[in-house]
Amino acid sequence: MHPAKSVILFTTASGAGYGLLAWMGLLGAFGLLPAEFWLGLLGFGIAFGLVILGLLSSTFHLGHPERAWRALSQWRSSWLSREGVAAVFTFLPAGLFALAWIFLGSNQGLAGLIGLIAALSCIATVACTAMIYTSLKTIRAWRNNWTLPIYLLMAALSGGLLLQVFLSIWRLPLAETFPWVVLLLFVLTLAAKVLYWRELGTEEGGSTAESATGLGHLGKVRLLEAPHSESNYLMQEMGFRIARKHAEKLRRFVVLIGFGLPFLATLVGLALPGSLAAAAAVIGAAFFALGVAVERWLFFAEAKHVVSLYYGESRA
């Protein structure tokens, strides 16, 4: 029993890709990034590559990937469908902005307006992804006020770290000030994540076997026999059991490797010249990617569907 690797890859890769696209659209439109050919080609190439990788990985999670297109028709009621619609729409302004940047050497004026639309579309897509989980009342770990901010902050931070690599390699003027934005994002994202973990550790709002069966007035409720002898989808991905001590170790890993070391690398990079600053930016982005992968795994591993109460769990 384990969280699906395809979903973890989807949320990490697509989040970084949308974050980078949003930063390029926003900063380019305001004239803070030059419409340089190789900067645009490499930046948009990596951003689109990460988004496509994430979207493709999400289809591996489906029982019938060939039917994925049908989900787009349910946008009136489904956040999953809204995410799909937003993701497809984002390719239009982002693609036009990339073409204008790379082949016309323009990222301002009309192209800048398209870039702003692309940036907003990226933010909307990430927000829809977060709402897929936030809207699930049956999973307490996701149904809280921190899921949406964390998704948005993670995307902004991961995209910002990638952009910082480009700024250092091209030695652009923004390379001297943008790291401070990244450092602020580190603080905000870690604070939101710690508050999320703190809320997850409380028992408020949770369900128990007693409340689920309505037999709490009779005393402690325990499972007499499992519903069936083999595992199912919910127990594989939403009934994962991880010991509290292991969860605490992984949380410390996320804080140290995913936030501490990249934060330090970004800070040190401010004092380093040229290629050394670029190397520090690459190291910071690599450590953050490793930390985010573990953080995403925890996000799914610590989530329990209320149906797990009928499989022996005492609280969900």
CSV table of C-alpha atoms in Angstrom, one decimal:
chain,number,residue,atom,x,y,z
A,1,MET,CA,0.0,0.0,0.0
A,2,HIS,CA,1.5,3.3,-1.1
A,3,PRO,CA,0.6,6.7,-2.5
A,4,ALA,CA,0.6,6.7,-6.3
A,5,LYS,CA,3.9,7.8,-7.8
A,6,SER,CA,2.1,9.2,-10.8
A,7,VAL,CA,0.2,11.7,-8.7
A,8,ILE,CA,3.3,12.7,-6.8
A,9,LEU,CA,5.1,13.3,-10.1
A,10,PHE,CA,2.1,15.2,-11.4
A,11,THR,CA,1.9,17.7,-8.5
A,12,THR,CA,5.7,18.3,-8.3
A,13,ALA,CA,6.5,18.6,-12.0
A,14,SER,CA,3.4,20.5,-13.2
A,15,GLY,CA,3.7,22.9,-10.2
A,16,ALA,CA,7.2,23.8,-11.0
A,17,GLY,CA,6.4,24.2,-14.7
A,18,TYR,CA,3.4,26.4,-14.0
A,19,GLY,CA,5.4,28.4,-11.5
A,20,LEU,CA,8.2,29.1,-14.0
A,21,LEU,CA,5.7,30.0,-16.7
A,22,ALA,CA,3.9,32.4,-14.4
A,23,TRP,CA,7.1,34.1,-13.3
A,24,MET,CA,8.3,34.5,-17.0
A,25,GLY,CA,4.9,35.9,-18.0
A,26,LEU,CA,4.7,38.3,-15.1
A,27,LEU,CA,8.3,39.6,-15.1
A,28,GLY,CA,8.6,39.6,-18.9
A,29,ALA,CA,5.4,41.7,-19.3
A,30,PHE,CA,6.8,44.3,-16.9
A,31,GLY,CA,10.1,44.5,-18.7
A,32,LEU,CA,12.1,42.9,-16.0
A,33,LEU,CA,13.3,40.1,-18.2
A,34,PRO,CA,14.8,40.6,-21.7
A,35,ALA,CA,13.2,38.9,-24.7
A,36,GLU,CA,16.5,37.1,-25.4
A,37,PHE,CA,16.3,34.1,-27.7
A,38,TRP,CA,18.1,31.4,-25.7
A,39,LEU,CA,16.6,32.5,-22.4
A,40,GLY,CA,13.2,32.2,-23.8
A,41,LEU,CA,13.9,28.9,-25.6
A,42,LEU,CA,15.4,27.3,-22.5
A,43,GLY,CA,13.0,28.8,-20.0
A,44,PHE,CA,9.8,27.9,-21.9
A,45,GLY,CA,11.2,24.6,-23.0
A,46,ILE,CA,11.8,23.5,-19.4
A,47,ALA,CA,8.5,25.0,-18.2
A,48,PHE,CA,6.4,23.3,-20.9
A,49,GLY,CA,8.4,20.1,-20.5
A,50,LEU,CA,7.6,19.9,-16.8
A,51,VAL,CA,3.9,20.8,-17.4
A,52,ILE,CA,3.5,18.1,-20.1
A,53,LEU,CA,5.4,15.6,-18.0
A,54,GLY,CA,3.1,16.3,-15.1
A,55,LEU,CA,-0.1,16.1,-17.2
A,56,LEU,CA,1.0,12.8,-18.8
A,57,SER,CA,1.9,11.3,-15.5
A,58,SER,CA,-1.6,12.1,-14.2
A,59,THR,CA,-3.1,10.0,-17.0
A,60,PHE,CA,-1.2,6.9,-15.8
A,61,HIS,CA,-3.3,7.1,-12.6
A,62,LEU,CA,-6.5,6.5,-14.5
A,63,GLY,CA,-8.0,3.1,-15.1
A,64,HIS,CA,-8.8,4.2,-18.8
A,65,PRO,CA,-6.4,7.0,-19.8
A,66,GLU,CA,-8.0,7.0,-23.3
A,67,ARG,CA,-11.2,8.4,-21.7
A,68,ALA,CA,-9.4,11.3,-19.9
A,69,TRP,CA,-10.8,13.8,-22.4
A,70,ARG,CA,-14.4,13.1,-21.1
A,71,ALA,CA,-13.5,14.6,-17.8
A,72,LEU,CA,-13.4,18.1,-19.4
A,73,SER,CA,-17.1,18.1,-19.9
A,74,GLN,CA,-17.9,18.2,-16.2
A,75,TRP,CA,-16.4,21.6,-15.4
A,76,ARG,CA,-19.7,22.9,-13.9
A,77,SER,CA,-19.4,20.5,-10.9
A,78,SER,CA,-15.9,19.0,-10.8
A,79,TRP,CA,-12.6,20.6,-9.8
A,80,LEU,CA,-10.8,17.9,-11.7
A,81,SER,CA,-12.6,18.9,-14.9
A,82,ARG,CA,-12.0,22.6,-14.2
A,83,GLU,CA,-8.3,21.8,-13.8
A,84,GLY,CA,-8.3,20.0,-17.1
A,85,VAL,CA,-10.0,22.9,-18.8
A,86,ALA,CA,-7.7,25.5,-17.2
A,87,ALA,CA,-4.6,23.4,-18.2
A,88,VAL,CA,-5.7,23.1,-21.8
A,89,PHE,CA,-6.5,26.8,-22.0
A,90,THR,CA,-3.2,27.8,-20.5
A,91,PHE,CA,-1.3,26.4,-23.4
A,92,LEU,CA,-2.9,29.0,-25.7
A,93,PRO,CA,-1.7,32.2,-24.1
A,94,ALA,CA,1.5,30.6,-22.8
A,95,GLY,CA,2.3,29.2,-26.3
A,96,LEU,CA,1.7,32.6,-28.0
A,97,PHE,CA,3.8,34.4,-25.4
A,98,ALA,CA,6.6,31.9,-25.9
A,99,LEU,CA,6.5,32.3,-29.7
A,100,ALA,CA,6.5,36.1,-29.4
A,101,TRP,CA,9.4,36.0,-27.0
A,102,ILE,CA,11.5,33.5,-28.9
A,103,PHE,CA,10.9,34.4,-32.6
A,104,LEU,CA,9.7,38.0,-32.5
A,105,GLY,CA,12.0,39.2,-29.6
A,106,SER,CA,9.1,40.8,-27.8
A,107,ASN,CA,7.6,40.2,-24.4
A,108,GLN,CA,5.9,43.6,-23.8
A,109,GLY,CA,3.0,45.5,-25.3
A,110,LEU,CA,0.5,43.0,-26.8
A,111,ALA,CA,2.9,40.2,-26.1
A,112,GLY,CA,3.2,41.3,-22.5
A,113,LEU,CA,-0.6,41.3,-22.1
A,114,ILE,CA,-0.7,37.8,-23.4
A,115,GLY,CA,2.0,36.9,-20.9
A,116,LEU,CA,0.0,38.3,-18.0
A,117,ILE,CA,-3.0,36.2,-19.2
A,118,ALA,CA,-0.7,33.2,-19.3
A,119,ALA,CA,0.5,33.9,-15.8
A,120,LEU,CA,-3.0,34.2,-14.4
A,121,SER,CA,-4.0,31.0,-16.2
A,122,CYS,CA,-1.1,29.2,-14.6
A,123,ILE,CA,-2.2,30.4,-11.1
A,124,ALA,CA,-5.8,29.4,-11.9
A,125,THR,CA,-4.7,25.9,-13.0
A,126,VAL,CA,-2.6,25.3,-9.8
A,127,ALA,CA,-5.5,26.6,-7.7
A,128,CYS,CA,-7.9,24.1,-9.4
A,129,THR,CA,-5.4,21.3,-8.7
A,130,ALA,CA,-5.4,22.3,-5.0
A,131,MET,CA,-9.2,22.5,-4.9
A,132,ILE,CA,-9.5,18.9,-6.1
A,133,TYR,CA,-8.1,17.9,-2.7
A,134,THR,CA,-9.6,20.7,-0.6
A,135,SER,CA,-13.1,19.9,-1.8
A,136,LEU,CA,-13.0,16.3,-0.5
A,137,LYS,CA,-14.9,16.3,2.8
A,138,THR,CA,-14.1,12.7,3.3
A,139,ILE,CA,-10.4,13.3,3.7
A,140,ARG,CA,-9.6,15.5,6.7
A,141,ALA,CA,-5.9,15.9,5.9
A,142,TRP,CA,-6.8,17.8,2.7
A,143,ARG,CA,-10.0,19.5,3.8
A,144,ASN,CA,-8.4,22.4,5.5
A,145,ASN,CA,-7.5,26.1,4.9
A,146,TRP,CA,-3.8,25.4,4.2
A,147,THR,CA,-4.0,23.1,1.2
A,148,LEU,CA,-4.7,25.8,-1.4
A,149,PRO,CA,-2.1,28.4,-0.1
A,150,ILE,CA,0.6,25.6,0.1
A,151,TYR,CA,0.0,24.5,-3.5
A,152,LEU,CA,0.2,28.1,-4.8
A,153,LEU,CA,3.3,28.9,-2.7
A,154,MET,CA,5.0,25.6,-3.7
A,155,ALA,CA,4.5,26.4,-7.3
A,156,ALA,CA,5.7,30.0,-6.9
A,157,LEU,CA,8.8,28.8,-5.0
A,158,SER,CA,9.7,25.9,-7.3
A,159,GLY,CA,9.3,28.1,-10.4
A,160,GLY,CA,11.2,30.9,-8.7
A,161,LEU,CA,14.2,28.7,-8.0
A,162,LEU,CA,14.3,27.5,-11.6
A,163,LEU,CA,14.1,31.1,-12.8
A,164,GLN,CA,16.9,32.0,-10.4
A,165,VAL,CA,19.1,29.5,-12.2
A,166,PHE,CA,18.5,31.3,-15.5
A,167,LEU,CA,19.1,34.8,-14.0
A,168,SER,CA,22.4,33.7,-12.6
A,169,ILE,CA,23.6,32.0,-15.8
A,170,TRP,CA,22.7,35.0,-17.9
A,171,ARG,CA,23.9,37.4,-15.2
A,172,LEU,CA,20.9,39.6,-15.5
A,173,PRO,CA,20.4,42.6,-13.2
A,174,LEU,CA,17.3,40.9,-11.6
A,175,ALA,CA,19.7,38.2,-10.3
A,176,GLU,CA,20.7,40.6,-7.5
A,177,THR,CA,17.2,41.3,-6.2
A,178,PHE,CA,15.0,38.3,-7.2
A,179,PRO,CA,16.8,35.9,-4.7
A,180,TRP,CA,15.3,38.0,-1.9
A,181,VAL,CA,11.8,37.2,-3.3
A,182,VAL,CA,12.8,33.6,-3.2
A,183,LEU,CA,14.0,33.8,0.4
A,184,LEU,CA,10.6,35.4,1.4
A,185,LEU,CA,8.8,32.6,-0.4
A,186,PHE,CA,10.8,30.0,1.6
A,187,VAL,CA,9.7,31.6,4.8
A,188,LEU,CA,6.0,31.9,3.8
A,189,THR,CA,5.9,28.3,2.4
A,190,LEU,CA,7.6,26.7,5.4
A,191,ALA,CA,5.3,28.6,7.8
A,192,ALA,CA,2.2,27.5,5.9
A,193,LYS,CA,3.5,23.9,5.9
A,194,VAL,CA,4.3,23.9,9.6
A,195,LEU,CA,0.8,25.3,10.4
A,196,TYR,CA,-0.7,22.6,8.2
A,197,TRP,CA,1.2,19.9,10.1
A,198,ARG,CA,0.1,21.4,13.4
A,199,GLU,CA,-3.6,21.4,12.3
A,200,LEU,CA,-3.2,17.8,11.0
A,201,GLY,CA,-1.9,16.8,14.5
A,202,THR,CA,-5.0,17.9,16.2
A,203,GLU,CA,-8.1,15.7,16.6
A,204,GLU,CA,-10.6,18.5,16.0
A,205,GLY,CA,-12.9,17.7,13.1
A,206,GLY,CA,-11.9,14.1,12.7
A,207,SER,CA,-14.1,11.1,12.5
A,208,THR,CA,-13.9,8.0,14.6
A,209,ALA,CA,-15.3,4.5,14.4
A,210,GLU,CA,-17.8,5.5,17.0
A,211,SER,CA,-19.1,8.6,15.1
A,212,ALA,CA,-19.1,6.7,11.8
A,213,THR,CA,-21.2,3.9,13.0
A,214,GLY,CA,-23.3,5.9,15.4
A,215,LEU,CA,-22.6,3.4,18.2
A,216,GLY,CA,-20.5,5.7,20.3
A,217,HIS,CA,-23.1,5.8,23.0
A,218,LEU,CA,-22.6,2.1,23.6
A,219,GLY,CA,-18.8,2.5,24.2
A,220,LYS,CA,-15.7,1.7,22.2
A,221,VAL,CA,-16.3,0.3,18.7
A,222,ARG,CA,-13.8,-2.2,17.2
A,223,LEU,CA,-13.7,-4.1,14.0
A,224,LEU,CA,-14.9,-7.7,14.2
A,225,GLU,CA,-14.0,-8.7,10.7
A,226,ALA,CA,-12.6,-6.9,7.6
A,227,PRO,CA,-15.1,-6.1,4.8
A,228,HIS,CA,-13.1,-8.3,2.4
A,229,SER,CA,-9.8,-10.1,2.3
A,230,GLU,CA,-8.0,-8.2,-0.5
A,231,SER,CA,-7.0,-4.6,-0.7
A,232,ASN,CA,-8.8,-2.1,-2.9
A,233,TYR,CA,-8.1,1.4,-4.4
A,234,LEU,CA,-9.1,3.3,-1.3
A,235,MET,CA,-7.0,1.2,1.0
A,236,GLN,CA,-4.0,1.4,-1.3
A,237,GLU,CA,-3.9,5.1,-1.7
A,238,MET,CA,-6.1,6.6,1.1
A,239,GLY,CA,-5.6,4.2,3.9
A,240,PHE,CA,-1.8,4.1,4.0
A,241,ARG,CA,-0.4,3.5,7.5
A,242,ILE,CA,2.7,5.4,8.4
A,243,ALA,CA,4.1,5.4,12.0
A,244,ARG,CA,4.1,8.8,13.7
A,245,LYS,CA,7.8,8.5,14.4
A,246,HIS,CA,8.5,7.9,10.7
A,247,ALA,CA,6.3,10.8,9.7
A,248,GLU,CA,8.2,13.1,12.1
A,249,LYS,CA,11.5,12.0,10.6
A,250,LEU,CA,10.3,12.7,7.1
A,251,ARG,CA,9.0,16.1,8.1
A,252,ARG,CA,12.4,17.0,9.5
A,253,PHE,CA,13.9,15.8,6.3
A,254,VAL,CA,11.6,18.1,4.3
A,255,VAL,CA,12.5,21.1,6.6
A,256,LEU,CA,16.2,20.5,6.4
A,257,ILE,CA,16.7,19.3,2.9
A,258,GLY,CA,13.8,20.9,1.1
A,259,PHE,CA,13.9,24.3,2.8
A,260,GLY,CA,17.0,24.7,5.0
A,261,LEU,CA,19.7,23.8,2.5
A,262,PRO,CA,18.1,25.6,-0.5
A,263,PHE,CA,17.5,28.7,1.6
A,264,LEU,CA,21.2,28.6,2.6
A,265,ALA,CA,22.3,28.1,-1.0
A,266,THR,CA,20.1,31.0,-2.2
A,267,LEU,CA,21.6,33.2,0.6
A,268,VAL,CA,25.1,32.2,-0.2
A,269,GLY,CA,24.5,32.8,-3.9
A,270,LEU,CA,23.9,36.4,-3.2
A,271,ALA,CA,27.5,36.8,-2.2
A,272,LEU,CA,29.0,34.8,-5.0
A,273,PRO,CA,30.0,36.0,-8.4
A,274,GLY,CA,29.0,34.7,-11.9
A,275,SER,CA,29.3,31.0,-12.3
A,276,LEU,CA,29.5,30.3,-8.6
A,277,ALA,CA,26.2,32.0,-8.0
A,278,ALA,CA,24.7,29.9,-10.8
A,279,ALA,CA,26.1,26.7,-9.2
A,280,ALA,CA,24.5,27.7,-5.9
A,281,ALA,CA,21.2,28.3,-7.6
A,282,VAL,CA,21.3,24.8,-9.3
A,283,ILE,CA,22.2,23.2,-5.9
A,284,GLY,CA,19.3,25.0,-4.2
A,285,ALA,CA,16.8,24.0,-6.9
A,286,ALA,CA,18.0,20.3,-6.7
A,287,PHE,CA,17.7,20.1,-3.0
A,288,PHE,CA,14.3,21.7,-3.0
A,289,ALA,CA,13.1,19.2,-5.7
A,290,LEU,CA,14.2,16.4,-3.4
A,291,GLY,CA,12.4,17.9,-0.4
A,292,VAL,CA,9.2,18.6,-2.3
A,293,ALA,CA,9.1,15.0,-3.6
A,294,VAL,CA,9.1,13.8,0.1
A,295,GLU,CA,6.7,16.5,1.1
A,296,ARG,CA,4.2,15.4,-1.6
A,297,TRP,CA,4.6,11.8,-0.6
A,298,LEU,CA,3.8,12.7,3.0
A,299,PHE,CA,0.8,14.8,1.8
A,300,PHE,CA,-0.8,11.7,0.3
A,301,ALA,CA,0.6,9.1,2.8
A,302,GLU,CA,-0.9,11.0,5.8
A,303,ALA,CA,-4.3,11.4,4.2
A,304,LYS,CA,-6.9,8.9,5.3
A,305,HIS,CA,-10.3,8.5,3.7
A,306,VAL,CA,-13.2,8.1,6.3
A,307,VAL,CA,-13.9,4.6,4.7
A,308,SER,CA,-10.7,3.4,6.4
A,309,LEU,CA,-12.7,3.5,9.7
A,310,TYR,CA,-14.5,0.4,8.4
A,311,TYR,CA,-11.1,-1.3,7.8
A,312,GLY,CA,-9.8,-1.0,11.4
A,313,GLU,CA,-8.6,2.6,11.7
A,314,SER,CA,-9.7,4.2,15.0
A,315,ARG,CA,-9.6,7.8,13.6
A,316,ALA,CA,-9.6,9.4,10.2
